Structure formats: structure tokens, C-alpha cells
PDB file of C-alpha atoms in Angstrom:
ATOM      1  CA  UNK A1462     -57.308  86.142-121.143  1.00 48.00           C
ATOM      2  CA  UNK A1463     -54.472  85.582-118.675  1.00 67.00           C
ATOM      3  CA  UNK A1464     -54.495  82.395-116.631  1.00 90.00           C
ATOM      4  CA  UNK A1465     -55.069  83.274-112.968  1.00 94.00           C
ATOM      5  CA  UNK A1466     -53.240  80.570-111.016  1.00 97.00           C
ATOM      6  CA  UNK A1467     -53.772  82.172-107.563  1.00 97.00           C
ATOM      7  CA  UNK A1468     -56.661  84.320-106.384  1.00 97.00           C
ATOM      8  CA  UNK A1469     -57.269  85.948-103.015  1.00 98.00           C
ATOM      9  CA  UNK A1470     -60.761  87.256-102.414  1.00 97.00           C
ATOM     10  CA  UNK A1471     -61.207  89.643 -99.507  1.00 98.00           C
ATOM     11  CA  UNK A1472     -58.812  87.670 -97.275  1.00 98.00           C
ATOM     12  CA  UNK A1473     -58.406  88.700 -93.647  1.00 97.00           C
ATOM     13  CA  UNK A1474     -56.163  86.672 -91.362  1.00 97.00           C
ATOM     14  CA  UNK A1475     -55.392  86.857 -87.638  1.00 96.00           C
ATOM     15  CA  UNK A1476     -52.806  84.870 -85.712  1.00 96.00           C
ATOM     16  CA  UNK A1477     -53.996  83.102 -82.539  1.00 94.00           C
ATOM     17  CA  UNK A1478     -54.281  85.324 -79.454  1.00 91.00           C
ATOM     18  CA  UNK A1479     -53.906  88.560 -81.421  1.00 91.00           C
ATOM     19  CA  UNK A1480     -56.450  91.352 -81.712  1.00 88.00           C
ATOM     20  CA  UNK A1481     -55.272  93.073 -84.885  1.00 94.00           C
ATOM     21  CA  UNK A1482     -55.397  91.097 -88.166  1.00 96.00           C
ATOM     22  CA  UNK A1483     -52.055  90.474 -89.862  1.00 97.00           C
ATOM     23  CA  UNK A1484     -53.810  90.665 -93.238  1.00 97.00           C
ATOM     24  CA  UNK A1485     -56.855  92.806 -93.905  1.00 97.00           C
ATOM     25  CA  UNK A1486     -59.228  92.473 -96.866  1.00 97.00           C
ATOM     26  CA  UNK A1487     -56.594  91.340 -99.365  1.00 98.00           C
ATOM     27  CA  UNK A1488     -57.818  90.750-102.918  1.00 97.00           C
ATOM     28  CA  UNK A1489     -55.247  89.728-105.539  1.00 97.00           C
ATOM     29  CA  UNK A1490     -54.959  87.821-108.798  1.00 97.00           C
ATOM     30  CA  UNK A1491     -51.672  86.136-109.654  1.00 97.00           C
ATOM     31  CA  UNK A1492     -51.061  85.208-113.288  1.00 97.00           C
ATOM     32  CA  UNK A1493     -49.396  81.943-114.217  1.00 96.00           C
ATOM     33  CA  UNK A1494     -45.735  82.121-115.230  1.00 96.00           C
ATOM     34  CA  UNK A1495     -45.025  85.584-113.852  1.00 97.00           C
ATOM     35  CA  UNK A1496     -42.671  86.824-111.151  1.00 97.00           C
ATOM     36  CA  UNK A1497     -44.275  88.983-108.469  1.00 98.00           C
ATOM     37  CA  UNK A1498     -42.233  91.004-106.002  1.00 97.00           C
ATOM     38  CA  UNK A1499     -43.835  91.421-102.579  1.00 97.00           C
ATOM     39  CA  UNK A1500     -42.615  94.561-100.805  1.00 97.00           C
ATOM     40  CA  UNK A1501     -43.389  96.654 -97.752  1.00 95.00           C
ATOM     41  CA  UNK A1502     -41.859  97.710 -94.461  1.00 92.00           C
ATOM     42  CA  UNK A1503     -41.223  95.280 -91.599  1.00 91.00           C
ATOM     43  CA  UNK A1504     -44.484  94.051 -90.115  1.00 92.00           C
ATOM     44  CA  UNK A1505     -46.494  94.891 -93.238  1.00 95.00           C
ATOM     45  CA  UNK A1506     -47.674  91.296 -93.668  1.00 96.00           C
ATOM     46  CA  UNK A1507     -45.324  89.957 -96.362  1.00 96.00           C
ATOM     47  CA  UNK A1508     -44.499  86.632 -94.692  1.00 95.00           C
ATOM     48  CA  UNK A1509     -48.094  86.209 -93.555  1.00 96.00           C
ATOM     49  CA  UNK A1510     -49.259  86.634 -97.143  1.00 97.00           C
ATOM     50  CA  UNK A1511     -46.791  83.924 -98.193  1.00 96.00           C
ATOM     51  CA  UNK A1512     -47.933  81.359 -95.645  1.00 95.00           C
ATOM     52  CA  UNK A1513     -51.581  82.186 -96.320  1.00 96.00           C
ATOM     53  CA  UNK A1514     -51.188  81.455-100.031  1.00 96.00           C
ATOM     54  CA  UNK A1515     -49.422  78.172 -99.235  1.00 94.00           C
ATOM     55  CA  UNK A1516     -52.148  77.171 -96.772  1.00 92.00           C
ATOM     56  CA  UNK A1517     -49.836  77.141 -93.758  1.00 92.00           C
ATOM     57  CA  UNK A1518     -51.519  80.048 -91.991  1.00 92.00           C
ATOM     58  CA  UNK A1519     -54.541  77.948 -91.091  1.00 90.00           C
ATOM     59  CA  UNK A1520     -53.004  74.450 -91.005  1.00 89.00           C
ATOM     60  CA  UNK A1521     -49.815  75.140 -89.015  1.00 88.00           C
ATOM     61  CA  UNK A1522     -50.254  78.563 -87.424  1.00 90.00           C
ATOM     62  CA  UNK A1523     -53.908  77.723 -86.635  1.00 90.00           C
ATOM     63  CA  UNK A1524     -55.023  81.312 -87.135  1.00 92.00           C
ATOM     64  CA  UNK A1525     -58.449  82.517 -88.240  1.00 94.00           C
ATOM     65  CA  UNK A1526     -59.066  83.417 -91.862  1.00 96.00           C
ATOM     66  CA  UNK A1527     -62.037  84.865 -93.653  1.00 96.00           C
ATOM     67  CA  UNK A1528     -62.359  85.255 -97.412  1.00 97.00           C
ATOM     68  CA  UNK A1529     -61.104  82.802-100.014  1.00 96.00           C
ATOM     69  CA  UNK A1530     -57.735  81.639-101.348  1.00 97.00           C
ATOM     70  CA  UNK A1531     -57.958  79.747-104.639  1.00 97.00           C
ATOM     71  CA  UNK A1532     -55.196  77.816-106.401  1.00 96.00           C
ATOM     72  CA  UNK A1533     -56.006  77.024-110.033  1.00 95.00           C
ATOM     73  CA  UNK A1534     -59.615  78.006-109.405  1.00 95.00           C
ATOM     74  CA  UNK A1535     -60.102  75.674-106.428  1.00 95.00           C
ATOM     75  CA  UNK A1536     -60.377  76.716-102.771  1.00 95.00           C
ATOM     76  CA  UNK A1537     -57.490  75.680-100.539  1.00 94.00           C
ATOM     77  CA  UNK A1538     -59.812  73.803 -98.190  1.00 92.00           C
ATOM     78  CA  UNK A1539     -61.193  71.731-101.056  1.00 94.00           C
ATOM     79  CA  UNK A1540     -57.838  70.129-101.858  1.00 94.00           C
ATOM     80  CA  UNK A1541     -56.860  66.766-100.408  1.00 91.00           C
ATOM     81  CA  UNK A1542     -54.148  66.755 -97.741  1.00 85.00           C
ATOM     82  CA  UNK A1543     -50.735  67.246 -99.336  1.00 84.00           C
ATOM     83  CA  UNK A1544     -52.035  68.387-102.734  1.00 90.00           C
ATOM     84  CA  UNK A1545     -51.314  72.083-102.202  1.00 92.00           C
ATOM     85  CA  UNK A1546     -47.813  71.425-100.852  1.00 88.00           C
ATOM     86  CA  UNK A1547     -46.990  69.486-104.033  1.00 89.00           C
ATOM     87  CA  UNK A1548     -48.035  72.452-106.171  1.00 94.00           C
ATOM     88  CA  UNK A1549     -46.454  75.205-104.049  1.00 95.00           C
ATOM     89  CA  UNK A1550     -42.885  75.298-102.827  1.00 94.00           C
ATOM     90  CA  UNK A1551     -42.158  77.629 -99.912  1.00 94.00           C
ATOM     91  CA  UNK A1552     -38.630  78.800 -99.121  1.00 91.00           C
ATOM     92  CA  UNK A1553     -38.466  80.221 -95.604  1.00 87.00           C
ATOM     93  CA  UNK A1554     -36.713  83.458 -94.717  1.00 81.00           C
ATOM     94  CA  UNK A1555     -34.508  81.646 -92.170  1.00 80.00           C
ATOM     95  CA  UNK A1556     -32.791  78.658 -93.840  1.00 80.00           C
ATOM     96  CA  UNK A1557     -31.901  77.172 -90.441  1.00 77.00           C
ATOM     97  CA  UNK A1558     -35.633  76.592 -89.881  1.00 81.00           C
ATOM     98  CA  UNK A1559     -35.981  74.741 -93.189  1.00 84.00           C
ATOM     99  CA  UNK A1560     -33.139  72.262 -92.808  1.00 83.00           C
ATOM    100  CA  UNK A1561     -34.577  69.004 -91.523  1.00 81.00           C
ATOM    101  CA  UNK A1562     -31.851  68.141 -89.020  1.00 78.00           C
ATOM    102  CA  UNK A1563     -32.186  64.419 -89.791  1.00 84.00           C
ATOM    103  CA  UNK A1564     -29.725  64.155 -92.692  1.00 88.00           C
ATOM    104  CA  UNK A1565     -25.919  64.275 -92.508  1.00 91.00           C
ATOM    105  CA  UNK A1566     -25.060  65.626 -95.949  1.00 95.00           C
ATOM    106  CA  UNK A1567     -26.366  68.305 -98.267  1.00 95.00           C
ATOM    107  CA  UNK A1568     -27.092  65.615-100.866  1.00 95.00           C
ATOM    108  CA  UNK A1569     -29.304  63.729 -98.395  1.00 94.00           C
ATOM    109  CA  UNK A1570     -30.969  66.950 -97.273  1.00 94.00           C
ATOM    110  CA  UNK A1571     -31.946  67.916-100.821  1.00 94.00           C
ATOM    111  CA  UNK A1572     -33.115  64.349-101.504  1.00 94.00           C
ATOM    112  CA  UNK A1573     -35.214  64.156 -98.326  1.00 92.00           C
ATOM    113  CA  UNK A1574     -38.442  65.400 -99.909  1.00 90.00           C
ATOM    114  CA  UNK A1575     -37.992  63.094-102.901  1.00 92.00           C
ATOM    115  CA  UNK A1576     -37.554  60.145-100.542  1.00 90.00           C
ATOM    116  CA  UNK A1577     -40.859  60.985 -98.877  1.00 87.00           C
ATOM    117  CA  UNK A1578     -42.519  60.948-102.305  1.00 86.00           C
ATOM    118  CA  UNK A1579     -41.041  57.538-103.115  1.00 89.00           C
ATOM    119  CA  UNK A1580     -38.958  58.712-106.077  1.00 90.00           C
ATOM    120  CA  UNK A1581     -36.744  56.035-107.663  1.00 93.00           C
ATOM    121  CA  UNK A1582     -33.136  56.294-106.294  1.00 90.00           C
ATOM    122  CA  UNK A1583     -31.576  56.639-109.748  1.00 91.00           C
ATOM    123  CA  UNK A1584     -33.955  59.431-110.717  1.00 93.00           C
ATOM    124  CA  UNK A1585     -33.447  61.006-107.307  1.00 93.00           C
ATOM    125  CA  UNK A1586     -29.694  61.186-107.758  1.00 94.00           C
ATOM    126  CA  UNK A1587     -30.026  62.845-111.133  1.00 95.00           C
ATOM    127  CA  UNK A1588     -32.510  65.407-109.850  1.00 95.00           C
ATOM    128  CA  UNK A1589     -30.411  66.269-106.789  1.00 96.00           C
ATOM    129  CA  UNK A1590     -27.213  66.724-108.803  1.00 96.00           C
ATOM    130  CA  UNK A1591     -29.068  68.741-111.436  1.00 95.00           C
ATOM    131  CA  UNK A1592     -30.602  71.143-108.929  1.00 94.00           C
ATOM    132  CA  UNK A1593     -27.272  71.443-107.088  1.00 95.00           C
ATOM    133  CA  UNK A1594     -25.667  72.535-110.360  1.00 92.00           C
ATOM    134  CA  UNK A1595     -28.481  75.004-111.012  1.00 89.00           C
ATOM    135  CA  UNK A1596     -28.071  76.589-107.551  1.00 89.00           C
ATOM    136  CA  UNK A1597     -24.252  76.416-107.626  1.00 88.00           C
ATOM    137  CA  UNK A1598     -23.862  74.168-104.561  1.00 93.00           C
ATOM    138  CA  UNK A1599     -22.551  71.027-106.254  1.00 94.00           C
ATOM    139  CA  UNK A1600     -19.284  71.371-104.316  1.00 95.00           C
ATOM    140  CA  UNK A1601     -21.229  71.232-101.031  1.00 95.00           C
ATOM    141  CA  UNK A1602     -23.114  67.967-101.617  1.00 96.00           C
ATOM    142  CA  UNK A1603     -21.008  65.865 -99.225  1.00 95.00           C
ATOM    143  CA  UNK A1604     -20.828  68.479 -96.454  1.00 95.00           C
ATOM    144  CA  UNK A1605     -22.991  68.551 -93.335  1.00 94.00           C
ATOM    145  CA  UNK A1606     -25.741  71.191 -93.693  1.00 92.00           C
ATOM    146  CA  UNK A1607     -24.977  72.557 -90.224  1.00 89.00           C
ATOM    147  CA  UNK A1608     -21.328  73.180 -91.101  1.00 91.00           C
ATOM    148  CA  UNK A1609     -22.281  75.635 -93.833  1.00 89.00           C
ATOM    149  CA  UNK A1610     -22.434  79.411 -93.730  1.00 85.00           C
ATOM    150  CA  UNK A1611     -25.804  81.142 -93.567  1.00 81.00           C
ATOM    151  CA  UNK A1612     -25.639  81.976 -97.272  1.00 81.00           C
ATOM    152  CA  UNK A1613     -24.787  78.394 -98.193  1.00 87.00           C
ATOM    153  CA  UNK A1614     -27.639  77.109 -96.034  1.00 88.00           C
ATOM    154  CA  UNK A1615     -29.960  79.486 -97.856  1.00 86.00           C
ATOM    155  CA  UNK A1616     -28.956  77.934-101.181  1.00 88.00           C
ATOM    156  CA  UNK A1617     -29.507  74.430 -99.787  1.00 91.00           C
ATOM    157  CA  UNK A1618     -32.967  75.410 -98.540  1.00 90.00           C
ATOM    158  CA  UNK A1619     -33.810  76.766-101.989  1.00 91.00           C
ATOM    159  CA  UNK A1620     -32.476  73.625-103.686  1.00 93.00           C
ATOM    160  CA  UNK A1621     -34.471  71.332-101.390  1.00 93.00           C
ATOM    161  CA  UNK A1622     -37.664  73.035-102.577  1.00 94.00           C
ATOM    162  CA  UNK A1623     -36.724  73.349-106.254  1.00 94.00           C
ATOM    163  CA  UNK A1624     -35.864  69.646-106.521  1.00 94.00           C
ATOM    164  CA  UNK A1625     -39.556  68.832-105.932  1.00 94.00           C
ATOM    165  CA  UNK A1626     -40.403  70.799-109.090  1.00 93.00           C
ATOM    166  CA  UNK A1627     -43.467  72.737-107.798  1.00 95.00           C
ATOM    167  CA  UNK A1628     -45.272  74.904-110.340  1.00 95.00           C
ATOM    168  CA  UNK A1629     -45.656  77.753-107.812  1.00 97.00           C
ATOM    169  CA  UNK A1630     -42.713  79.071-105.791  1.00 96.00           C
ATOM    170  CA  UNK A1631     -43.141  81.324-102.765  1.00 96.00           C
ATOM    171  CA  UNK A1632     -39.725  82.616-101.721  1.00 94.00           C
ATOM    172  CA  UNK A1633     -39.217  84.763 -98.615  1.00 93.00           C
ATOM    173  CA  UNK A1634     -36.074  86.926 -98.801  1.00 90.00           C
ATOM    174  CA  UNK A1635     -33.699  84.351-100.339  1.00 88.00           C
ATOM    175  CA  UNK A1636     -30.772  86.779-100.537  1.00 85.00           C
ATOM    176  CA  UNK A1637     -30.835  88.181 -97.003  1.00 80.00           C
ATOM    177  CA  UNK A1638     -27.593  86.392 -96.040  1.00 74.00           C
ATOM    178  CA  UNK A1639     -25.838  86.515 -99.401  1.00 80.00           C
ATOM    179  CA  UNK A1640     -23.104  88.793-100.722  1.00 83.00           C
ATOM    180  CA  UNK A1641     -23.651  90.643-104.035  1.00 86.00           C
ATOM    181  CA  UNK A1642     -22.257  87.768-106.136  1.00 82.00           C
ATOM    182  CA  UNK A1643     -24.395  85.229-104.312  1.00 80.00           C
ATOM    183  CA  UNK A1644     -27.430  87.460-104.636  1.00 86.00           C
ATOM    184  CA  UNK A1645     -26.955  87.853-108.381  1.00 84.00           C
ATOM    185  CA  UNK A1646     -26.564  84.089-108.800  1.00 81.00           C
ATOM    186  CA  UNK A1647     -29.826  83.430-106.944  1.00 85.00           C
ATOM    187  CA  UNK A1648     -31.660  85.908-109.143  1.00 89.00           C
ATOM    188  CA  UNK A1649     -30.241  84.180-112.217  1.00 87.00           C
ATOM    189  CA  UNK A1650     -31.700  80.918-110.889  1.00 88.00           C
ATOM    190  CA  UNK A1651     -35.035  82.646-110.327  1.00 91.00           C
ATOM    191  CA  UNK A1652     -34.897  84.049-113.867  1.00 91.00           C
ATOM    192  CA  UNK A1653     -34.331  80.523-115.214  1.00 90.00           C
ATOM    193  CA  UNK A1654     -37.259  79.184-113.193  1.00 92.00           C
ATOM    194  CA  UNK A1655     -39.484  81.910-114.599  1.00 93.00           C
ATOM    195  CA  UNK A1656     -38.350  81.019-118.129  1.00 93.00           C
ATOM    196  CA  UNK A1657     -39.392  77.434-117.351  1.00 92.00           C
ATOM    197  CA  UNK A1658     -42.924  78.676-116.696  1.00 94.00           C
ATOM    198  CA  UNK A1659     -42.904  78.745-112.902  1.00 95.00           C
ATOM    199  CA  UNK A1660     -45.096  81.236-111.055  1.00 97.00           C
ATOM    200  CA  UNK A1661     -42.969  83.006-108.455  1.00 97.00           C
ATOM    201  CA  UNK A1662     -43.883  85.188-105.495  1.00 98.00           C
ATOM    202  CA  UNK A1663     -40.749  86.760-104.088  1.00 97.00           C
ATOM    203  CA  UNK A1664     -40.360  88.784-100.903  1.00 96.00           C
ATOM    204  CA  UNK A1665     -37.288  90.949-101.406  1.00 94.00           C
ATOM    205  CA  UNK A1666     -35.836  94.246-100.154  1.00 92.00           C
ATOM    206  CA  UNK A1667     -33.292  94.679-102.960  1.00 93.00           C
ATOM    207  CA  UNK A1668     -35.332  96.936-105.191  1.00 95.00           C
ATOM    208  CA  UNK A1669     -32.821  97.317-108.005  1.00 95.00           C
ATOM    209  CA  UNK A1670     -33.004  93.578-108.616  1.00 94.00           C
ATOM    210  CA  UNK A1671     -36.790  93.510-108.400  1.00 96.00           C
ATOM    211  CA  UNK A1672     -36.856  96.353-110.911  1.00 96.00           C
ATOM    212  CA  UNK A1673     -34.816  94.218-113.291  1.00 95.00           C
ATOM    213  CA  UNK A1674     -36.494  90.845-112.853  1.00 95.00           C
ATOM    214  CA  UNK A1675     -40.074  91.220-111.551  1.00 97.00           C
ATOM    215  CA  UNK A1676     -43.114  91.426-113.838  1.00 97.00           C
ATOM    216  CA  UNK A1677     -45.322  92.955-111.151  1.00 98.00           C
ATOM    217  CA  UNK A1678     -45.116  94.318-107.617  1.00 98.00           C
ATOM    218  CA  UNK A1679     -47.454  93.867-104.648  1.00 98.00           C
ATOM    219  CA  UNK A1680     -47.146  96.526-101.931  1.00 98.00           C
ATOM    220  CA  UNK A1681     -48.305  95.792 -98.398  1.00 97.00           C
ATOM    221  CA  UNK A1682     -48.757  98.229 -95.533  1.00 97.00           C
ATOM    222  CA  UNK A1683     -50.114  97.267 -92.112  1.00 96.00           C
ATOM    223  CA  UNK A1684     -51.637  94.115 -93.521  1.00 97.00           C
ATOM    224  CA  UNK A1685     -53.370  95.766 -96.468  1.00 97.00           C
ATOM    225  CA  UNK A1686     -52.532  95.663-100.153  1.00 97.00           C
ATOM    226  CA  UNK A1687     -52.206  99.333-101.019  1.00 97.00           C
ATOM    227  CA  UNK A1688     -50.898  98.854-104.563  1.00 97.00           C
ATOM    228  CA  UNK A1689     -50.409  96.077-107.099  1.00 97.00           C
ATOM    229  CA  UNK A1690     -49.403  96.387-110.718  1.00 97.00           C
ATOM    230  CA  UNK A1691     -46.716  96.410-113.391  1.00 97.00           C
ATOM    231  CA  UNK A1692     -43.243  96.791-111.908  1.00 98.00           C
ATOM    232  CA  UNK A1693     -42.403 100.011-113.770  1.00 96.00           C
ATOM    233  CA  UNK A1694     -45.641 101.672-112.639  1.00 96.00           C
ATOM    234  CA  UNK A1695     -45.172 100.767-108.977  1.00 97.00           C
ATOM    235  CA  UNK A1696     -41.424 101.252-108.571  1.00 97.00           C
ATOM    236  CA  UNK A1697     -41.436 104.451-110.610  1.00 96.00           C
ATOM    237  CA  UNK A1698     -44.008 106.069-108.326  1.00 96.00           C
ATOM    238  CA  UNK A1699     -42.461 108.430-105.762  1.00 95.00           C
ATOM    239  CA  UNK A1700     -45.614 108.109-103.626  1.00 95.00           C
ATOM    240  CA  UNK A1701     -44.545 104.568-102.703  1.00 95.00           C
ATOM    241  CA  UNK A1702     -41.809 105.986-100.474  1.00 93.00           C
ATOM    242  CA  UNK A1703     -44.525 107.331 -98.174  1.00 92.00           C
ATOM    243  CA  UNK A1704     -45.612 103.731 -97.612  1.00 92.00           C
ATOM    244  CA  UNK A1705     -42.242 102.334 -96.571  1.00 88.00           C
ATOM    245  CA  UNK A1706     -41.091 101.259-100.036  1.00 93.00           C
ATOM    246  CA  UNK A1707     -37.513 102.132-100.962  1.00 93.00           C
ATOM    247  CA  UNK A1708     -37.429 102.912-104.672  1.00 95.00           C
ATOM    248  CA  UNK A1709     -34.724 101.577-107.026  1.00 97.00           C
ATOM    249  CA  UNK A1710     -31.735 103.881-107.318  1.00 96.00           C
ATOM    250  CA  UNK A1711     -32.550 105.121-110.838  1.00 96.00           C
ATOM    251  CA  UNK A1712     -36.188 105.736-109.949  1.00 96.00           C
ATOM    252  CA  UNK A1713     -35.177 107.766-106.912  1.00 95.00           C
ATOM    253  CA  UNK A1714     -32.708 109.881-108.923  1.00 95.00           C
ATOM    254  CA  UNK A1715     -35.100 110.654-111.776  1.00 95.00           C
ATOM    255  CA  UNK A1716     -37.979 111.432-109.413  1.00 95.00           C
ATOM    256  CA  UNK A1717     -35.726 113.993-107.720  1.00 94.00           C
ATOM    257  CA  UNK A1718     -34.826 115.447-111.106  1.00 94.00           C
ATOM    258  CA  UNK A1719     -38.510 115.709-111.941  1.00 93.00           C
ATOM    259  CA  UNK A1720     -39.174 117.532-108.680  1.00 93.00           C
ATOM    260  CA  UNK A1721     -36.342 119.921-109.577  1.00 95.00           C
ATOM    261  CA  UNK A1722     -38.037 120.676-112.895  1.00 94.00           C
ATOM    262  CA  UNK A1723     -36.064 118.313-115.129  1.00 92.00           C
ATOM    263  CA  UNK A1724     -38.758 116.042-116.516  1.00 92.00           C
ATOM    264  CA  UNK A1725     -37.820 113.232-118.907  1.00 91.00           C
ATOM    265  CA  UNK A1726     -41.452 112.273-119.475  1.00 91.00           C
ATOM    266  CA  UNK A1727     -41.040 108.887-117.797  1.00 94.00           C
ATOM    267  CA  UNK A1728     -39.252 107.461-114.767  1.00 96.00           C
ATOM    268  CA  UNK A1729     -36.687 104.726-115.480  1.00 96.00           C
ATOM    269  CA  UNK A1730     -36.364 102.029-112.824  1.00 97.00           C
ATOM    270  CA  UNK A1731     -33.226 100.269-114.071  1.00 96.00           C
ATOM    271  CA  UNK A1732     -29.749 101.457-115.060  1.00 95.00           C
ATOM    272  CA  UNK A1733     -30.252 100.322-118.673  1.00 95.00           C
ATOM    273  CA  UNK A1734     -33.539 102.247-118.925  1.00 95.00           C
ATOM    274  CA  UNK A1735     -31.859 105.352-117.543  1.00 95.00           C
ATOM    275  CA  UNK A1736     -28.971 105.152-120.038  1.00 94.00           C
ATOM    276  CA  UNK A1737     -31.414 104.738-122.927  1.00 93.00           C
ATOM    277  CA  UNK A1738     -33.455 107.716-121.738  1.00 92.00           C
ATOM    278  CA  UNK A1739     -30.361 109.924-121.436  1.00 91.00           C
ATOM    279  CA  UNK A1740     -29.184 108.928-124.911  1.00 90.00           C
ATOM    280  CA  UNK A1741     -32.545 109.792-126.398  1.00 87.00           C
ATOM    281  CA  UNK A1742     -32.509 113.176-124.649  1.00 83.00           C
ATOM    282  CA  UNK A1743     -28.998 113.860-125.961  1.00 80.00           C
ATOM    283  CA  UNK A1744     -29.946 112.847-129.515  1.00 81.00           C
ATOM    284  CA  UNK A1745     -33.054 115.021-129.299  1.00 72.00           C
ATOM    285  CA  UNK A1746     -30.986 118.028-128.227  1.00 53.00           C
ATOM    286  CA  UNK A1747     -28.326 117.476-130.878  1.00 42.00           C
TER     287      UNK A1747
END
């Protein structure tokens, strides 16, 4: 039986002074060690789901929530102050909002959370340098965080969370300000974190990368979870486009072929899957 590290049971959440809930009757089970892509159109509730899982929706936003959020089988409200934040690392969509503003170098910025936890200086240095290498920002360690580009700041924000070594990572659009090379490097970091056993919830619009890396997909629409399941099942389903989900390129092409009467029996969602399918078709014909 799979280990359910996060559970949402009929969760509805409303921000203060709003009439319509941002989340409505969400029920989900998140398995330990897997990477979940969270997708949906703008305003579908993706960021709200993230902050609700981390406990920030009620503690910082001060909204009203009904239902239950459980981390490792225990309700959020039953944890002592600070316990949940040690288990869950949250990387904000806007890196500028995550940089503390009280440290003069990237090294100090990444180390800030470790300082607050009272980590030994020698250990702290090793952890900061190690995470800088992992996120490819070692060359930025002596620079001022506010002198960096948006993409570089995004890497620093990610590093400042990863250095705390949380077992759950909630990451909101980490590649929004990165070029293709930077995007690929971030996904390689995420792949490494998954291999280390981290549980990752990732909000991302780049569907081809989600198709390659995610184990499962959660689809939100107007605050409701309208689909959740294995990545291939969700991102291969042409019906998802009706709900504001852009399909991966290969999925879109092969769904169009199917509509035109050319059915391969399955819908590939990655380039490698498509090549394999075409080779099998060719071998079958020959």
C-alpha cells in the first residue's frame, strides 16, 4: 500500500472578503516520493492549493477553510508552530517576494534559514555551497541578490528552500522567468530531488516537461479538482483541452491524427514515446 504523505479531505477555502471560494470540495491523496504536476488555467486555484497544503492559507492569508488537510496522517492544526514549515518547503512564483532583503550576498541569503535554525557555521557553509552547486548558482554566491536577473533570483529562491532539506517541496512555477537552458537545468534539479525521495508538488505550464518528469497530474478548474491521475492518462486525454489544459505537443499531434482516422491505439505524450510508437507501426507494416 502506497504511503500517503498528504491528504486533502473535502477542502473548501475562501480568502477574506470574498464571496466565491478559491477552492471547492478538494479531495486528494499525495503519495510519498512522487512528483505531481498541478495544472489549470489562470485563476483555477493552483497557488491557493499550494498555500493551503503548506498551511499558509489559514495562518498568513487568514482565510476560512472547511475540510481537513493532513500531513503524514496528522491534521495541520494539530502540529506545533513551525513543525509544518520544517517538513514543507514552498518556493513562491515571484522570487522577489521570497528574498529576505536583509542579507547582502547570495551566500548569506541561502544561509538565512539555516541561521534561524541554529545550524553550526561549518555545516552551514558546506550545505550552502552544496546546494549552490546543485542549482548551478555557485558563481553568484558573493553577489547581491537584488543585482541578479529574474531567472537568477528564481534559482536563489529555490536554493534557499532546498538548503533546509524539507521532505515535501511545493514549487510554484519555478521556470517562469528562465530561458530553455535554465528551465531544463531546474527540471534536472527537480529530478534529482525526486530520486532522493522528496515528494514534490509542482505548478507548471510547460506541459512537455511535465509529460517527461511528472508521475501524476492534478487538474484544477474554477477551484475544483476535475481530474487527477497518472500523467500519461491525463495529458493524453484530448478532453483536458476543454478545461484550459494545453496538452504536450506529441499528445496534441496524435490526438489530431486519431480524429482524422489514424489511430495508433495509444496517445504518446513525449517525443521518445512518439518515436517508439512510429517505429513499431513501421515494423508492423514491413
